[in-house]
PDB file of C-alpha atoms in Angstrom:
ATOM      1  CA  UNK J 406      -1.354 -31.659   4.884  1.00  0.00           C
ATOM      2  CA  UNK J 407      -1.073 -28.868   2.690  1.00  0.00           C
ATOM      3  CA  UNK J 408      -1.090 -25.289   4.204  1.00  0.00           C
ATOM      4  CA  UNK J 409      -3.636 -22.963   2.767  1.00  0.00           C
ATOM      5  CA  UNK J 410      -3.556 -19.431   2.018  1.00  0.00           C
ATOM      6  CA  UNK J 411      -5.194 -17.029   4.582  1.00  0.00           C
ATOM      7  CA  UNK J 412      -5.833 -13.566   6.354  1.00  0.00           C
ATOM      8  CA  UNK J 413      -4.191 -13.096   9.435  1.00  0.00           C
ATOM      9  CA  UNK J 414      -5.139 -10.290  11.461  1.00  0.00           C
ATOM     10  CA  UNK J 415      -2.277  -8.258  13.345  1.00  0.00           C
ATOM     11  CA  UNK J 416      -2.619  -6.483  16.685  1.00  0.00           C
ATOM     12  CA  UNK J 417      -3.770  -2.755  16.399  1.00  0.00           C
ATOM     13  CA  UNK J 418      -2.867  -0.095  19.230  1.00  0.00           C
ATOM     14  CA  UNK J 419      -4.390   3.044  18.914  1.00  0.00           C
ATOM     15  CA  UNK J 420      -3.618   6.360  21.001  1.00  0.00           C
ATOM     16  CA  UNK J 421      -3.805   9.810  20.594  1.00  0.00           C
ATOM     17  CA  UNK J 422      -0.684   9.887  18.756  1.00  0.00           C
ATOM     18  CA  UNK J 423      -2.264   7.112  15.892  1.00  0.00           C
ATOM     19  CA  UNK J 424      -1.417   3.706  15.391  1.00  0.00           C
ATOM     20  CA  UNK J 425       1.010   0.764  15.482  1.00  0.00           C
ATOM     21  CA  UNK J 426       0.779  -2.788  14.633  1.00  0.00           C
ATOM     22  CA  UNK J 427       3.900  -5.875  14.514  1.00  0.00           C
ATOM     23  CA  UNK J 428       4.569  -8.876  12.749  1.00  0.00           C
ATOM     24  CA  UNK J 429       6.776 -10.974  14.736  1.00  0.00           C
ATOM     25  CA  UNK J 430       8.264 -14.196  13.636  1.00  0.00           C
ATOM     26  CA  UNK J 431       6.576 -17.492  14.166  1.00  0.00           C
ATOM     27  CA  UNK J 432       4.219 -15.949  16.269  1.00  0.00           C
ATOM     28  CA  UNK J 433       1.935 -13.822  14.252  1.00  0.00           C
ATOM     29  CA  UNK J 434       3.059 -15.143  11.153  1.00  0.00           C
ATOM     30  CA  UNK J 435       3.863 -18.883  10.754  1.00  0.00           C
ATOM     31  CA  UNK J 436       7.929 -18.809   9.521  1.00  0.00           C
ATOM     32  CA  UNK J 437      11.173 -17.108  10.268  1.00  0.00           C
ATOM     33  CA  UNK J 438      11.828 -13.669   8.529  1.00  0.00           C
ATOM     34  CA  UNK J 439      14.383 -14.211   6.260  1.00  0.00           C
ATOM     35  CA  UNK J 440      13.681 -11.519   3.695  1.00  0.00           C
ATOM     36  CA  UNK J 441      12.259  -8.266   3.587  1.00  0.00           C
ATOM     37  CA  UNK J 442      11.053  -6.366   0.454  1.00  0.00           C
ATOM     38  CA  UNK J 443       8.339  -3.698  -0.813  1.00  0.00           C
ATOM     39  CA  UNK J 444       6.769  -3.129  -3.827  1.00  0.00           C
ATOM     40  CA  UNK J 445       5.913   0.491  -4.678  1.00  0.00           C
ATOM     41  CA  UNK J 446       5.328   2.616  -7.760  1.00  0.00           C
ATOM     42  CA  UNK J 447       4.003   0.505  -9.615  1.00  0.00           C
ATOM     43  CA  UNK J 448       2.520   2.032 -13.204  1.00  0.00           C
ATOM     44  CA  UNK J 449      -1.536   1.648 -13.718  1.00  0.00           C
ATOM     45  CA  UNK J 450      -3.196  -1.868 -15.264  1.00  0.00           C
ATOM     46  CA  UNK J 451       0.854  -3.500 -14.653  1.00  0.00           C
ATOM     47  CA  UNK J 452       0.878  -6.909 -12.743  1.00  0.00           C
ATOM     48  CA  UNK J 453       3.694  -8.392 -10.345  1.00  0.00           C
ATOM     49  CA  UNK J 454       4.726 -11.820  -9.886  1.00  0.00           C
ATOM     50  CA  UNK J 455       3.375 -14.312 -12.200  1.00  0.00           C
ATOM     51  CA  UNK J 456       5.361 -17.123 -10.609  1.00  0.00           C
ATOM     52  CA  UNK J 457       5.327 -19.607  -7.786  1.00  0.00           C
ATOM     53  CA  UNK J 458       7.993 -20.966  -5.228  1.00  0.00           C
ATOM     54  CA  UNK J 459       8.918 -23.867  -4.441  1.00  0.00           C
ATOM     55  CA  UNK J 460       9.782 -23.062  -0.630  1.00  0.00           C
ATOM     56  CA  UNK J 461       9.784 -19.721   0.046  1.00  0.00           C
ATOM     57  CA  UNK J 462       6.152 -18.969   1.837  1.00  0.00           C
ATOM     58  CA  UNK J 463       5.009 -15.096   2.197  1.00  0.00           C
ATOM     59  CA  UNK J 464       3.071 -12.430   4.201  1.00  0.00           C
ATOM     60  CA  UNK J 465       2.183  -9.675   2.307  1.00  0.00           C
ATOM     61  CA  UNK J 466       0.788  -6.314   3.871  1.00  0.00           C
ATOM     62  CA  UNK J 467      -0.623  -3.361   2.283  1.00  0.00           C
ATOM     63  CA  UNK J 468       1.158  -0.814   4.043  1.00  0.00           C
ATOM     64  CA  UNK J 469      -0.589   2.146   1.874  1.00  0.00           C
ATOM     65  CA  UNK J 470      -3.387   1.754  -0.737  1.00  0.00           C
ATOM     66  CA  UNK J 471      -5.045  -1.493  -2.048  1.00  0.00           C
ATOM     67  CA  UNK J 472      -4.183  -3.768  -4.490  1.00  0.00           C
ATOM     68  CA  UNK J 473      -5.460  -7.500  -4.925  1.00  0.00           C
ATOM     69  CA  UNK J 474      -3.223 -10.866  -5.161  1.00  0.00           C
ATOM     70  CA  UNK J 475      -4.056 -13.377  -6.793  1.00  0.00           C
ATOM     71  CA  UNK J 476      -3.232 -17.048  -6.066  1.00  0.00           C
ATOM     72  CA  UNK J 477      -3.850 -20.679  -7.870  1.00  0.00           C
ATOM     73  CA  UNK J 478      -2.997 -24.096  -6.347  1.00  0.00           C
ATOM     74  CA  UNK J 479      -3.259 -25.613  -9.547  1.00  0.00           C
ATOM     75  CA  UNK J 480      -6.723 -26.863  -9.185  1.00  0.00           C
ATOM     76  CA  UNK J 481      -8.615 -23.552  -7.817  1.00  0.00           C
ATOM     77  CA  UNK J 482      -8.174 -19.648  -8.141  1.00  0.00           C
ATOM     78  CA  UNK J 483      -8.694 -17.030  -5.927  1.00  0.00           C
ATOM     79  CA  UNK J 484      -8.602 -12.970  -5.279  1.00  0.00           C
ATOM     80  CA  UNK J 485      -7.478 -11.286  -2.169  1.00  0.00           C
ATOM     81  CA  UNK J 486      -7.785  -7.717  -1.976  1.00  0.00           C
ATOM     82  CA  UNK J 487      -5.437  -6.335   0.366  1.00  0.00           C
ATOM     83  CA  UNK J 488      -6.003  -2.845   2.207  1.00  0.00           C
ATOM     84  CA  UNK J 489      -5.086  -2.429   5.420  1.00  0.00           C
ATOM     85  CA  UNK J 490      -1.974  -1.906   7.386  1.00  0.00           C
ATOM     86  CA  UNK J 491      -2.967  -4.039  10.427  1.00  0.00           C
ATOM     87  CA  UNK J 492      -4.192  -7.729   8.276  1.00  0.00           C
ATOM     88  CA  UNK J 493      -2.004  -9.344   5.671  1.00  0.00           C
ATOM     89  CA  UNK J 494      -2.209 -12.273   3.411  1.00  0.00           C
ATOM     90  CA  UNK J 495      -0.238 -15.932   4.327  1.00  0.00           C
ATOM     91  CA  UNK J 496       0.897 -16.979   1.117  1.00  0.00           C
ATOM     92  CA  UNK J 497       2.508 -20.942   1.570  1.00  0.00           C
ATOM     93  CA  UNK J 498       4.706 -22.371  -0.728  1.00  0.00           C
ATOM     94  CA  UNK J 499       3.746 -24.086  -3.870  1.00  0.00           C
ATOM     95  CA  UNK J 500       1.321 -21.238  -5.316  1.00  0.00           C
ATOM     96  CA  UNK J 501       1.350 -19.452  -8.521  1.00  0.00           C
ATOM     97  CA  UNK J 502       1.028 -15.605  -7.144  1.00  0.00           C
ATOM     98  CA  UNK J 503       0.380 -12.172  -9.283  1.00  0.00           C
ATOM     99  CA  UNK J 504      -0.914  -9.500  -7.962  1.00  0.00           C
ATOM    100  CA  UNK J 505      -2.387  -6.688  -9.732  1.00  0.00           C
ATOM    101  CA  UNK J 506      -5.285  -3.228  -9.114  1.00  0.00           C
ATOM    102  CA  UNK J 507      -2.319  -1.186  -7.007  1.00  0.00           C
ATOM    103  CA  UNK J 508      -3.915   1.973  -6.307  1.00  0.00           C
ATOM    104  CA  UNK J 509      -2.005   5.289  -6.559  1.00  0.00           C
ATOM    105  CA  UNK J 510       0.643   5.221  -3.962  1.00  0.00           C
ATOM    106  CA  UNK J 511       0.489   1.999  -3.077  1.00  0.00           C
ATOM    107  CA  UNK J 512       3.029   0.483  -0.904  1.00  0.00           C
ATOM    108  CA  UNK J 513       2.754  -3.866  -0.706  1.00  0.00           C
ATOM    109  CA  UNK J 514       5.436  -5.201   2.145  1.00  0.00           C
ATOM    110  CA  UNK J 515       6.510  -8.465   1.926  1.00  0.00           C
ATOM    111  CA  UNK J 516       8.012 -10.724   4.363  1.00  0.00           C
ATOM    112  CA  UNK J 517       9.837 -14.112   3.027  1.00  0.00           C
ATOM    113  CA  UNK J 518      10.781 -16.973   4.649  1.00  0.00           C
ATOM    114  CA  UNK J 519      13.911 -17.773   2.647  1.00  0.00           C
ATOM    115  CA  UNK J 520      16.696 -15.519   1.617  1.00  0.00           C
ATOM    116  CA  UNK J 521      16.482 -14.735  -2.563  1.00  0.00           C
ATOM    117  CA  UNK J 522      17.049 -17.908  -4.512  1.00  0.00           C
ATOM    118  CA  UNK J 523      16.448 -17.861  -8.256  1.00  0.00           C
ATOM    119  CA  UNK J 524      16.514 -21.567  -8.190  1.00  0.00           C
ATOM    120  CA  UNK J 525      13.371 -21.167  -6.258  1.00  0.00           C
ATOM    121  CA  UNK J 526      11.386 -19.827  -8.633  1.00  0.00           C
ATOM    122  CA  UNK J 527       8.819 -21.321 -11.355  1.00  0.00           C
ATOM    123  CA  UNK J 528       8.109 -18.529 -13.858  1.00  0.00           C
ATOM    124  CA  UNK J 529       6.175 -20.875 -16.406  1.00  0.00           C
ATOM    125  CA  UNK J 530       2.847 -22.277 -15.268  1.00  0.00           C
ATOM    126  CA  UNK J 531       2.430 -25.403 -16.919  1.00  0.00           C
ATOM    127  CA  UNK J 532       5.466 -26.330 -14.917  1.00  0.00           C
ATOM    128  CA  UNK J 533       4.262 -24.856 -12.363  1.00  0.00           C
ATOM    129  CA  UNK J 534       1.222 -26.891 -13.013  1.00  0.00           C
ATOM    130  CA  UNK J 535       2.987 -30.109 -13.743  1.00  0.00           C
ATOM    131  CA  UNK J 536       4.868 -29.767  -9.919  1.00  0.00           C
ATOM    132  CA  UNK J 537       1.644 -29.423  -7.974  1.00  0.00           C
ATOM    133  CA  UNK J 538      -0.198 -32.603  -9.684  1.00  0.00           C
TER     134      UNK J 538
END
């Protein structure tokens, strides 16, 4: 059964001081941390991504600001806007991802569950297309 995209909530504790949330491996996220990386700076109306992986499956927090992702299984599209330090966005394998609408300042985080690859990667979507039928 294939996974499906979805929101997962993280704890929130709140004192005086402000707030803190985790992400811990394979328990509020469903894979091992392999990879770490942030996306940041990004100029108005540009998009990230346009691919999909074969194996690697994401989490993807907006740390600071908004921005939306974007995800297609080949037969059906949808948005996710993203922004909020304490939910973030399960992204499984086998989905074509881009993610565009970064606010001013925005900072994405993005945990991976396989180290970088490039032989992981479909940047053209009629591949991509062809691999999920």
């Amino acid at each position: 059964m294939r996974e499906e995209p979805r929101f997962i909530q993280l704890s929130k504790y709140h004192d005086a001081s402000g707030n803190l949330s985790v992400i811990e491996e394979n328990i509020d996220i469903p894979f091992k941390i392999e990879r770490t990386y942030w996306i940041y700076d990004v100029p108005g109306g540009e998009c990230r991504g346009g691919h999909a992986y074969k194996e690697n499956q994401e989490f993807i927090v907006a740390m600071s600001g908004s921005f939306d992702v974007h995800l297609d299984d080949g037969k059906e599209k949808r948005t996710y806007h993203l922004n909020r330090s304490y939910y973030g966005l399960y992204v499984p394998k086998g989905m074509w991802r881009e993610m565009d609408n970064f606010s001013t300042n925005s900072l994405a985080l993005v945990l991976s569950s396989t180290k970088y690859d490039a032989d992981d990667y479909i940047y053209d979507y009629e591949e991509f297309l062809t691999s999920v039928q």
